[in-house]
Short mmCIF file of N, CA and C in Angstrom, two decimals:
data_model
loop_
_atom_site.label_atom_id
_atom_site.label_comp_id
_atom_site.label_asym_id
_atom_site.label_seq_id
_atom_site.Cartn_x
_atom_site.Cartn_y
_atom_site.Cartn_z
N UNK D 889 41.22 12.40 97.98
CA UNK D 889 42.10 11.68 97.09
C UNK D 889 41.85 10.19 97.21
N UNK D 890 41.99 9.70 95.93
CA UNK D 890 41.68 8.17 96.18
C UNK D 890 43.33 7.69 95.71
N UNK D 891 43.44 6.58 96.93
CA UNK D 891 45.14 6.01 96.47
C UNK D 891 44.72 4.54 96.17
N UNK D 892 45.33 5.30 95.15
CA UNK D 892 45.16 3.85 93.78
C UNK D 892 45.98 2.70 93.62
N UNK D 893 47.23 3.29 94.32
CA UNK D 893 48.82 2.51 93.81
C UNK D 893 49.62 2.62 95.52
N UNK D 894 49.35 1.00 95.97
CA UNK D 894 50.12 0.94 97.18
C UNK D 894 51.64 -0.03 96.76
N UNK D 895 52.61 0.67 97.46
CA UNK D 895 53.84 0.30 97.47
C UNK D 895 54.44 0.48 98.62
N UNK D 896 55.28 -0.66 98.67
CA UNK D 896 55.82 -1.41 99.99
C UNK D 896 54.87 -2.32 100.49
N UNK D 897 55.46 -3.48 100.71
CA UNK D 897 54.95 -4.67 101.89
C UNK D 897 54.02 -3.87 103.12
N UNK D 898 54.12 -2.88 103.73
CA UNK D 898 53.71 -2.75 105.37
C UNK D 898 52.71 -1.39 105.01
N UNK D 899 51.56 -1.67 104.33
CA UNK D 899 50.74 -1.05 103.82
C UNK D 899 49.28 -1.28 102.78
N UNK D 900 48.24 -1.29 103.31
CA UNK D 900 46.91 -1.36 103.18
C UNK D 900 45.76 -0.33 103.14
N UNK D 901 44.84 -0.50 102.43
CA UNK D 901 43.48 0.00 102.50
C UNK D 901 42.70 -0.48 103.78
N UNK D 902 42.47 1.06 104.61
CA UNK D 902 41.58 0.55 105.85
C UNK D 902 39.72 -0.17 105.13
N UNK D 903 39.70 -1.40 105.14
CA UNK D 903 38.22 -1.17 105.12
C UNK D 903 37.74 -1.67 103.58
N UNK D 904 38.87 -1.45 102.70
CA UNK D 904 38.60 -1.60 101.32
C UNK D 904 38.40 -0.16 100.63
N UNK D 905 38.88 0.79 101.74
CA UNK D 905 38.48 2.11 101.31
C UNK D 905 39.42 2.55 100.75
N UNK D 906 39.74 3.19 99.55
CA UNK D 906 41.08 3.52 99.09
C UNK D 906 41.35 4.91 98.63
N UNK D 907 40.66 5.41 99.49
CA UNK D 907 41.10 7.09 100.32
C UNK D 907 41.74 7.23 101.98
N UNK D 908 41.16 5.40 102.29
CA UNK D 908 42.26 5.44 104.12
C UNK D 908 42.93 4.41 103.90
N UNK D 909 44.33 4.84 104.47
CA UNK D 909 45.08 3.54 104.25
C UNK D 909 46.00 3.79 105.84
N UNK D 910 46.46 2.55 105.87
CA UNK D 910 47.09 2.20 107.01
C UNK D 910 48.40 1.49 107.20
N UNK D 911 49.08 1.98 108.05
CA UNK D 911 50.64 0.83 108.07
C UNK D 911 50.51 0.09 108.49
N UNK D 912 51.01 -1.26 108.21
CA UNK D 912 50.69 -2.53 108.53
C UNK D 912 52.18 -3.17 109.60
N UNK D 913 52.95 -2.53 109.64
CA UNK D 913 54.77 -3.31 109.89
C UNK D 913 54.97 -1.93 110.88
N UNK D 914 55.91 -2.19 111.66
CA UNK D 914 56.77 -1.50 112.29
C UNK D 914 57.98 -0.57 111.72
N UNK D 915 58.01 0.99 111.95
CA UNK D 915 59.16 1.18 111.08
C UNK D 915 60.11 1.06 109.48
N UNK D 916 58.74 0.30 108.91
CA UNK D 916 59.11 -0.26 107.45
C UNK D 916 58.56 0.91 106.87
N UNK D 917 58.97 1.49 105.89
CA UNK D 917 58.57 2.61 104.72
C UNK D 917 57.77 1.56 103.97
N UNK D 918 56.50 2.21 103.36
CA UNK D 918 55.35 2.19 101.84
C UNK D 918 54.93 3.00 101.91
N UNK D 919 54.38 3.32 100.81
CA UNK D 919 53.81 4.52 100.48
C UNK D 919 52.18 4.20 99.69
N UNK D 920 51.17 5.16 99.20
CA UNK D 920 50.21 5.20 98.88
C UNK D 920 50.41 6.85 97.89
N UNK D 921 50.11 6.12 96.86
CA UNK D 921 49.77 7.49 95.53
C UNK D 921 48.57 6.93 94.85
N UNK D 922 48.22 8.75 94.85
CA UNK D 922 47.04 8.64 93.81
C UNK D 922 47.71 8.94 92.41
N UNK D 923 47.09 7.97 91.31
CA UNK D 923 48.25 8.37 90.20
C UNK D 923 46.70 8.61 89.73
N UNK D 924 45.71 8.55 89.64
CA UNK D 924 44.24 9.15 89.09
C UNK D 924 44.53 10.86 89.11
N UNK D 925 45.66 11.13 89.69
CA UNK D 925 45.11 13.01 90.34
C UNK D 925 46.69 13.64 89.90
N UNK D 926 46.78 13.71 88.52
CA UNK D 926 48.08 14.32 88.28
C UNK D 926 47.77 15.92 88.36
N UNK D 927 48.65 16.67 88.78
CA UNK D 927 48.57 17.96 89.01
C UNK D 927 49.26 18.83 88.08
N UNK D 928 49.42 19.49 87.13
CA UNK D 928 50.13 20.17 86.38
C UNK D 928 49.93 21.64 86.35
N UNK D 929 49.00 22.76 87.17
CA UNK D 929 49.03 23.34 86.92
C UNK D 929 47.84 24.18 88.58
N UNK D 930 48.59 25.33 88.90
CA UNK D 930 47.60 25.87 89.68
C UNK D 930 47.85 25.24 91.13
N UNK D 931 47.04 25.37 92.42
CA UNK D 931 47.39 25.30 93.17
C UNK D 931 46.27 24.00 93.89
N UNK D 932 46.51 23.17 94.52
CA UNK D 932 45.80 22.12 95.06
C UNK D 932 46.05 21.61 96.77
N UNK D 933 45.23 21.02 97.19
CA UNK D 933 44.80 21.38 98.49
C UNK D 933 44.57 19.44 99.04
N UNK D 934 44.73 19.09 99.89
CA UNK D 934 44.73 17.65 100.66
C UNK D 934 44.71 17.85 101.97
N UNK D 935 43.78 17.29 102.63
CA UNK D 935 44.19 17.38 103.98
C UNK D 935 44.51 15.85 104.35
N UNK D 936 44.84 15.32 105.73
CA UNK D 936 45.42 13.81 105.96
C UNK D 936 45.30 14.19 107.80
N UNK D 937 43.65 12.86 108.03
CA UNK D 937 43.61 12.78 108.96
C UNK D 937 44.64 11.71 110.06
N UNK D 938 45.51 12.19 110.73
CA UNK D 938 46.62 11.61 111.55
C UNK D 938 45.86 10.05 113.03
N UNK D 939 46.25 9.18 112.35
CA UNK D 939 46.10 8.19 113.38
C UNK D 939 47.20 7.29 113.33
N UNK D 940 47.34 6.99 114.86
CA UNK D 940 48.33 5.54 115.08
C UNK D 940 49.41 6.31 115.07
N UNK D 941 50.52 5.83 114.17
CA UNK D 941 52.51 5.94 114.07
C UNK D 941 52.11 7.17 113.57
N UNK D 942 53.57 7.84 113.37
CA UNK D 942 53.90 9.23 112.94
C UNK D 942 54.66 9.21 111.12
N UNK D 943 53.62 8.89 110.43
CA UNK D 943 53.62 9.04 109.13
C UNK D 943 54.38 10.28 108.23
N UNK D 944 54.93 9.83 107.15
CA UNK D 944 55.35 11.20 106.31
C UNK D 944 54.91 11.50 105.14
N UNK D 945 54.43 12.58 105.19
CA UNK D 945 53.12 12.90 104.35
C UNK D 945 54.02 13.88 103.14
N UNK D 946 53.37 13.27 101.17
CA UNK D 946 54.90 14.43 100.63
C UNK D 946 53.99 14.08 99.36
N UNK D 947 54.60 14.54 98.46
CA UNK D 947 54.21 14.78 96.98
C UNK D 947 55.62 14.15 96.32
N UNK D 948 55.19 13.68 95.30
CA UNK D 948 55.76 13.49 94.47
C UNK D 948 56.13 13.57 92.23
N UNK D 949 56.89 13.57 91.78
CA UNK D 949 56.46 13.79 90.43
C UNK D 949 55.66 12.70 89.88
N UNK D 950 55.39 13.11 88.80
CA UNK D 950 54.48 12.14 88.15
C UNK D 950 55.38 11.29 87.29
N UNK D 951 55.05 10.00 87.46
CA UNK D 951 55.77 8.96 87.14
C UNK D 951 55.02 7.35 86.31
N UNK D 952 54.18 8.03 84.98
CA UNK D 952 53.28 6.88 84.60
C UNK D 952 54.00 5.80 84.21
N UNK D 953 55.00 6.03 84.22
CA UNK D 953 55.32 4.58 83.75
C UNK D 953 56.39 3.60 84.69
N UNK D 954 56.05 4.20 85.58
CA UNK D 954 56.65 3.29 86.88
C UNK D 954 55.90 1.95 87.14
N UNK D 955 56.84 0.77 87.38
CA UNK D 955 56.00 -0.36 87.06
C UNK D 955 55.85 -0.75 88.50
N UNK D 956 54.74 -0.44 88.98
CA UNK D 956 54.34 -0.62 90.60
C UNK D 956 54.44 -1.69 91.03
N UNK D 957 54.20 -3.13 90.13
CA UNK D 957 54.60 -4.30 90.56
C UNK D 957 55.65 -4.47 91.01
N UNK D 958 56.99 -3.88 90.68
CA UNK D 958 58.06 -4.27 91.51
C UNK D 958 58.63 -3.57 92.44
N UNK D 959 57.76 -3.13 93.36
CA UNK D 959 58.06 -2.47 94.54
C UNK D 959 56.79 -2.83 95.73
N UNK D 960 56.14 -3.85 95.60
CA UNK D 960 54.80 -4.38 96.72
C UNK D 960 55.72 -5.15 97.52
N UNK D 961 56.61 -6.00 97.16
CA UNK D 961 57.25 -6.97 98.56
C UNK D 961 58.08 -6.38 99.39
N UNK D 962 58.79 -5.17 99.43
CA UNK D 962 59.53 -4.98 100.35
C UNK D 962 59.52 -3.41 100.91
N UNK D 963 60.16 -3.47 101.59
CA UNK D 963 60.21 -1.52 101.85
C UNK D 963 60.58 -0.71 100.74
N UNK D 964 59.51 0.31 101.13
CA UNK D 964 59.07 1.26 99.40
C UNK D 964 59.79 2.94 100.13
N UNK D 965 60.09 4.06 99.60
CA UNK D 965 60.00 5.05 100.03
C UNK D 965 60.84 5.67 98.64
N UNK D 966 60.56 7.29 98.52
CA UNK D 966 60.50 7.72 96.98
C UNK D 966 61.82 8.59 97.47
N UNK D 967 62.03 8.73 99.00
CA UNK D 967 63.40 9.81 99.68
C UNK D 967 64.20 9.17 100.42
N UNK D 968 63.77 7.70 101.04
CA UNK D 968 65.11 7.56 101.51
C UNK D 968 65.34 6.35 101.58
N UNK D 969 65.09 6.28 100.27
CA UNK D 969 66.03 4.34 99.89
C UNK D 969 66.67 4.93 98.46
N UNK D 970 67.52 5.40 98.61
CA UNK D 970 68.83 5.39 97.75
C UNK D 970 69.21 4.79 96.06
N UNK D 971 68.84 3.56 96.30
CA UNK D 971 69.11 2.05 95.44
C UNK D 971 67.64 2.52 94.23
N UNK D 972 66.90 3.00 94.44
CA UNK D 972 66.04 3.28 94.13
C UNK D 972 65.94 4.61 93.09
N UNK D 973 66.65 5.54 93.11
CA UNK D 973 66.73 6.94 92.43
C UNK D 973 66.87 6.53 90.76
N UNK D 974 67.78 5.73 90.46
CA UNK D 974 67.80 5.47 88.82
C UNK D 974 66.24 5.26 88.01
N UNK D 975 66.19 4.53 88.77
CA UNK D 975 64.70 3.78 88.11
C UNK D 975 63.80 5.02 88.42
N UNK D 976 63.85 6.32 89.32
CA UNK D 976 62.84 7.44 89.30
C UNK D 976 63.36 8.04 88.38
N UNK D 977 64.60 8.36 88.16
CA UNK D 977 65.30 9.62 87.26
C UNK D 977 65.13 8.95 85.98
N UNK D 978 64.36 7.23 85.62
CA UNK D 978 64.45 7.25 84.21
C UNK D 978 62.88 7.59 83.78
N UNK D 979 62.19 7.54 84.79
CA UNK D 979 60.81 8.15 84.25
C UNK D 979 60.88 9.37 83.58
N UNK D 980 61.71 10.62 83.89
CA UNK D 980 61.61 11.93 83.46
C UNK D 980 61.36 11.94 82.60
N UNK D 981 60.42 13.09 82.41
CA UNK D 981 59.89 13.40 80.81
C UNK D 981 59.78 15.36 81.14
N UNK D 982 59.33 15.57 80.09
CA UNK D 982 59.84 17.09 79.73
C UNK D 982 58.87 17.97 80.26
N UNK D 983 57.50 17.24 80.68
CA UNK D 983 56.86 17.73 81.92
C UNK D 983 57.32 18.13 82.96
N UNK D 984 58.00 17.55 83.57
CA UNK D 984 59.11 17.70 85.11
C UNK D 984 59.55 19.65 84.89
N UNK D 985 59.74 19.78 83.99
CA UNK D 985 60.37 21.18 83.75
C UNK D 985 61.47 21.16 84.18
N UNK D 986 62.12 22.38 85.06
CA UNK D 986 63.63 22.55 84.65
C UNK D 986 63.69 21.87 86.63
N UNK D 987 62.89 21.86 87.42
CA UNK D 987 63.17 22.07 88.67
C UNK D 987 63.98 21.11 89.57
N UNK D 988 64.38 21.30 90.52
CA UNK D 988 65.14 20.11 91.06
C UNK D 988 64.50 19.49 92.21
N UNK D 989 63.39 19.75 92.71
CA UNK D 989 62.74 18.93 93.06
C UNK D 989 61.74 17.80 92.93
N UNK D 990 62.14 16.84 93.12
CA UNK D 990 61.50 16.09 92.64
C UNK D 990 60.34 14.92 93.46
N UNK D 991 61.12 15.25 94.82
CA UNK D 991 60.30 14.40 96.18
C UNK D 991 60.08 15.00 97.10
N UNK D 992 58.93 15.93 98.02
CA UNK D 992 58.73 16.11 99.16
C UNK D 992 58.59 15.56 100.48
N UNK D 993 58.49 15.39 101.30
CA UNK D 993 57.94 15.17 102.31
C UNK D 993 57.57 15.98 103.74
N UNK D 994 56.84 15.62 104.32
CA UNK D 994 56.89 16.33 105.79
C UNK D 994 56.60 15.01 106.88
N UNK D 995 57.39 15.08 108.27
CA UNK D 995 57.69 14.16 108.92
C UNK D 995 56.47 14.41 110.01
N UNK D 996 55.48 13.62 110.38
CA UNK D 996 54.95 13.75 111.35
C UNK D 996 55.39 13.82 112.37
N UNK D 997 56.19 13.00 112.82
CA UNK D 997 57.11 12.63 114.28
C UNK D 997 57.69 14.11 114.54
N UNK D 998 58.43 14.76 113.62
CA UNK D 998 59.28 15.68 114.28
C UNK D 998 59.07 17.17 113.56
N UNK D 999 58.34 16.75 112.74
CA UNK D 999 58.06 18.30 111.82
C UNK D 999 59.28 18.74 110.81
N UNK D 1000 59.76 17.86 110.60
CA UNK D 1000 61.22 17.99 109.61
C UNK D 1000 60.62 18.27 108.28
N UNK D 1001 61.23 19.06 107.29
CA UNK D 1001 60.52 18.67 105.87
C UNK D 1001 62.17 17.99 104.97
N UNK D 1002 61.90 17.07 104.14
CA UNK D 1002 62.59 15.97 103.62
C UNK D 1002 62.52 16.48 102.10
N UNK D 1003 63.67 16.27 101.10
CA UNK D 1003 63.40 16.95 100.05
C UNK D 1003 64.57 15.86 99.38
N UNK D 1004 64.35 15.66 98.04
CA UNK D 1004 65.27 15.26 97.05
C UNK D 1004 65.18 15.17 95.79
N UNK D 1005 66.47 15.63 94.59
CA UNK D 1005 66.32 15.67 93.19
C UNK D 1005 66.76 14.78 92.88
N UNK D 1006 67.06 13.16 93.68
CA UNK D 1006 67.23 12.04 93.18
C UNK D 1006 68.62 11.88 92.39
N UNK D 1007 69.62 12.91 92.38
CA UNK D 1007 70.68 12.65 91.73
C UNK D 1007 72.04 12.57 92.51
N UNK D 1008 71.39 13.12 94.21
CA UNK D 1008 72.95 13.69 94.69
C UNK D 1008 72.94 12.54 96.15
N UNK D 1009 72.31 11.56 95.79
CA UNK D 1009 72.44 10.09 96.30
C UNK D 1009 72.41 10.14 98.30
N UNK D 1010 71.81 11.50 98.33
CA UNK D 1010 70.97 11.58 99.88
C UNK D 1010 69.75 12.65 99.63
N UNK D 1011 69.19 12.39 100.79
CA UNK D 1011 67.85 13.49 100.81
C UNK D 1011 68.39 14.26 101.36
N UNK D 1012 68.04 15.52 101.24
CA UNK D 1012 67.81 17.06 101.93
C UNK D 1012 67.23 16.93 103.27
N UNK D 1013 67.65 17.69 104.34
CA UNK D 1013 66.03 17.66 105.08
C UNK D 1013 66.57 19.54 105.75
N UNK D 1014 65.45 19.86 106.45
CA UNK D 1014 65.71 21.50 106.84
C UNK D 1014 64.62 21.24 107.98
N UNK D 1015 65.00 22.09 108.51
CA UNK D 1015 64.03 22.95 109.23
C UNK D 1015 63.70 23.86 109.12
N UNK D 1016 62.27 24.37 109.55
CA UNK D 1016 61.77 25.22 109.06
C UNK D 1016 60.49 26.62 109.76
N UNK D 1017 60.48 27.20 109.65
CA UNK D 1017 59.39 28.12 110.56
C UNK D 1017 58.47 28.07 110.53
N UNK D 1018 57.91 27.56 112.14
CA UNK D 1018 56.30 26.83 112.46
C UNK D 1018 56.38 25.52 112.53
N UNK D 1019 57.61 25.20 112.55
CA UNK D 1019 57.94 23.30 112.44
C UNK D 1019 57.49 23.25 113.46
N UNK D 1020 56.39 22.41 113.77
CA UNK D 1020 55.68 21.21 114.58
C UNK D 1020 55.23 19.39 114.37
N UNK D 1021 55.75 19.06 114.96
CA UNK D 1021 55.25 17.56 115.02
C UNK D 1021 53.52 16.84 115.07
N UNK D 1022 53.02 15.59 114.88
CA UNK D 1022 51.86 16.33 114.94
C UNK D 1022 51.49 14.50 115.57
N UNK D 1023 50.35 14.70 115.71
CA UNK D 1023 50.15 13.11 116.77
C UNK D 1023 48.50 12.36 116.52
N UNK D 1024 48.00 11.57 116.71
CA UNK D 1024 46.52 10.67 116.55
C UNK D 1024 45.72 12.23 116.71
N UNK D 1025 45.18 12.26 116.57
CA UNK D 1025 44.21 13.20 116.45
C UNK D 1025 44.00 14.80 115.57
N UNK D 1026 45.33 14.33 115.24
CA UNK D 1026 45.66 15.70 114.13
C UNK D 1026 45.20 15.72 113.48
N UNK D 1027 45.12 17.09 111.91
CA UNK D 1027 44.63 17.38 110.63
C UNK D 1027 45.93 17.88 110.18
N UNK D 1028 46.70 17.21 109.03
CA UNK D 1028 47.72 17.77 108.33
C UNK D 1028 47.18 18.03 106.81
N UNK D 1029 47.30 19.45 106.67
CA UNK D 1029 46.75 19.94 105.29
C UNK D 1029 47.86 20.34 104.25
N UNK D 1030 48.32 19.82 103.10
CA UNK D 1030 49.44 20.21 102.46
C UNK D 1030 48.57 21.22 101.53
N UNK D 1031 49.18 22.39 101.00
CA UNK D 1031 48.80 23.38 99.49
C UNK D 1031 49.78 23.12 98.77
N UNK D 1032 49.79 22.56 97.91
CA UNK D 1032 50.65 22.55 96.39
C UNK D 1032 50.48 23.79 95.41
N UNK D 1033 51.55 24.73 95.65
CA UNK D 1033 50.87 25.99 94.42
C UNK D 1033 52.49 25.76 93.35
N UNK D 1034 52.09 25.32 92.56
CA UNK D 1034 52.69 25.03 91.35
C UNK D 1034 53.02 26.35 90.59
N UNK D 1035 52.41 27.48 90.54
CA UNK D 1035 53.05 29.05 90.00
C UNK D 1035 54.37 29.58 90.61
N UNK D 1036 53.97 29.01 91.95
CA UNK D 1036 55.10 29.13 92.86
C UNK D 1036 56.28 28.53 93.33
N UNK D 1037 55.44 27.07 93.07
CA UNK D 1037 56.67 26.39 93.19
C UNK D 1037 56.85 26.10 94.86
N UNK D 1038 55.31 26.19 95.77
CA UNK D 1038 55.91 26.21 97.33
C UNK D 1038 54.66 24.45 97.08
N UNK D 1039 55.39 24.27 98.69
CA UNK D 1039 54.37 23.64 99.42
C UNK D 1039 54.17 23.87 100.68
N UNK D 1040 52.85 24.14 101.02
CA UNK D 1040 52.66 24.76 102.31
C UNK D 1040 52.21 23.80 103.31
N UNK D 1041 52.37 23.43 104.49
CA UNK D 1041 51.74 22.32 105.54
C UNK D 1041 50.76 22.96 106.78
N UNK D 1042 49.86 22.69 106.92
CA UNK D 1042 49.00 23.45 107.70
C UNK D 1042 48.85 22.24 109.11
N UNK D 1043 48.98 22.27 110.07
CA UNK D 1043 48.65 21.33 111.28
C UNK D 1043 47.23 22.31 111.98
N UNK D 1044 46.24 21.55 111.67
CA UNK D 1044 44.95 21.57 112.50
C UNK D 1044 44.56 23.29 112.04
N UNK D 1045 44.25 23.04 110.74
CA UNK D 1045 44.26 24.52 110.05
C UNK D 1045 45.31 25.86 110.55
N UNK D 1046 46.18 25.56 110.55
CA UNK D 1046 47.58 26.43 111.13
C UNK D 1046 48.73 26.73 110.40
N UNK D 1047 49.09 27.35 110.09
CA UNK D 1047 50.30 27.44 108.93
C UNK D 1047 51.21 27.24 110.37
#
């Protein structure tokens, strides 16, 4: 995946490479999307080699007309900055379909998975079977199967 669109202040391209990116700040949320790689159909596959802090790795809807400029100066996150949900819920378009998810995540640090439909003004989070945490030297592989409607997380080829 190439990430095209960085948001939040505490976040960079390692290298100029813009398939590795890196946190730059302590504890500050940004994020990195590829908006080149919209997914609509069928099942798709990413893996995310783990270095440094304990990152949260998630999917999100597609949102072209989000104006990325005004979210580079400060802390960015699509689940848990609050203040933020209007301006996602006005992107919707009739693509989205009927579902209520609208933000994933999975927590490196603790193996939590993070979830929200942006309307009920907190995130979700669960636990879940096979929850593991994962650390510098890991392989976190997400499957997106869209027939289904799952997302699957694999640590170091492992469901």
């Amino acid at each position: 995946l190439t990430f095209d669109v960085l948001l939040g202040s505490n976040i960079e391209h390692q290298n100029g490479d813009k398939t590795t990116i890196y946190g730059t700040g302590d504890n500050e949320s940004s994020v990195a999307v590829s908006c080149g790689y919209v997914m609509t159909s069928g099942s798709h596959y990413a893996e995310f080699q783990i270095s440094g802090s304990s990152p949260f790795i998630g999917i999100v809807r597609p949102m072209p007309g989000l104006d990325a400029s005004a979210y580079k100066e400060e802390e960015f996150d699509f689940i848990g900055l609050f203040n933020f949900f209007p301006d996602f819920l006005a992107q919707r378009s009739d693509e989205w379909g009927d579902g209520n998810v609208h933000a994933c995540e999975y927590n490196c640090g603790d193996g939590q998975k993070f979830w929200t439909d942006w309307e009920i003004g907190h995130a979700e989070w669960e636990n879940w079977e096979g929850m593991e945490y994962c650390e510098t030297g890991d392989t976190i592989g997400m499957l997106l199967n869209l027939v289904e409607g799952t997302l699957t997380v694999y640590k170091n080829n492992r469901r």
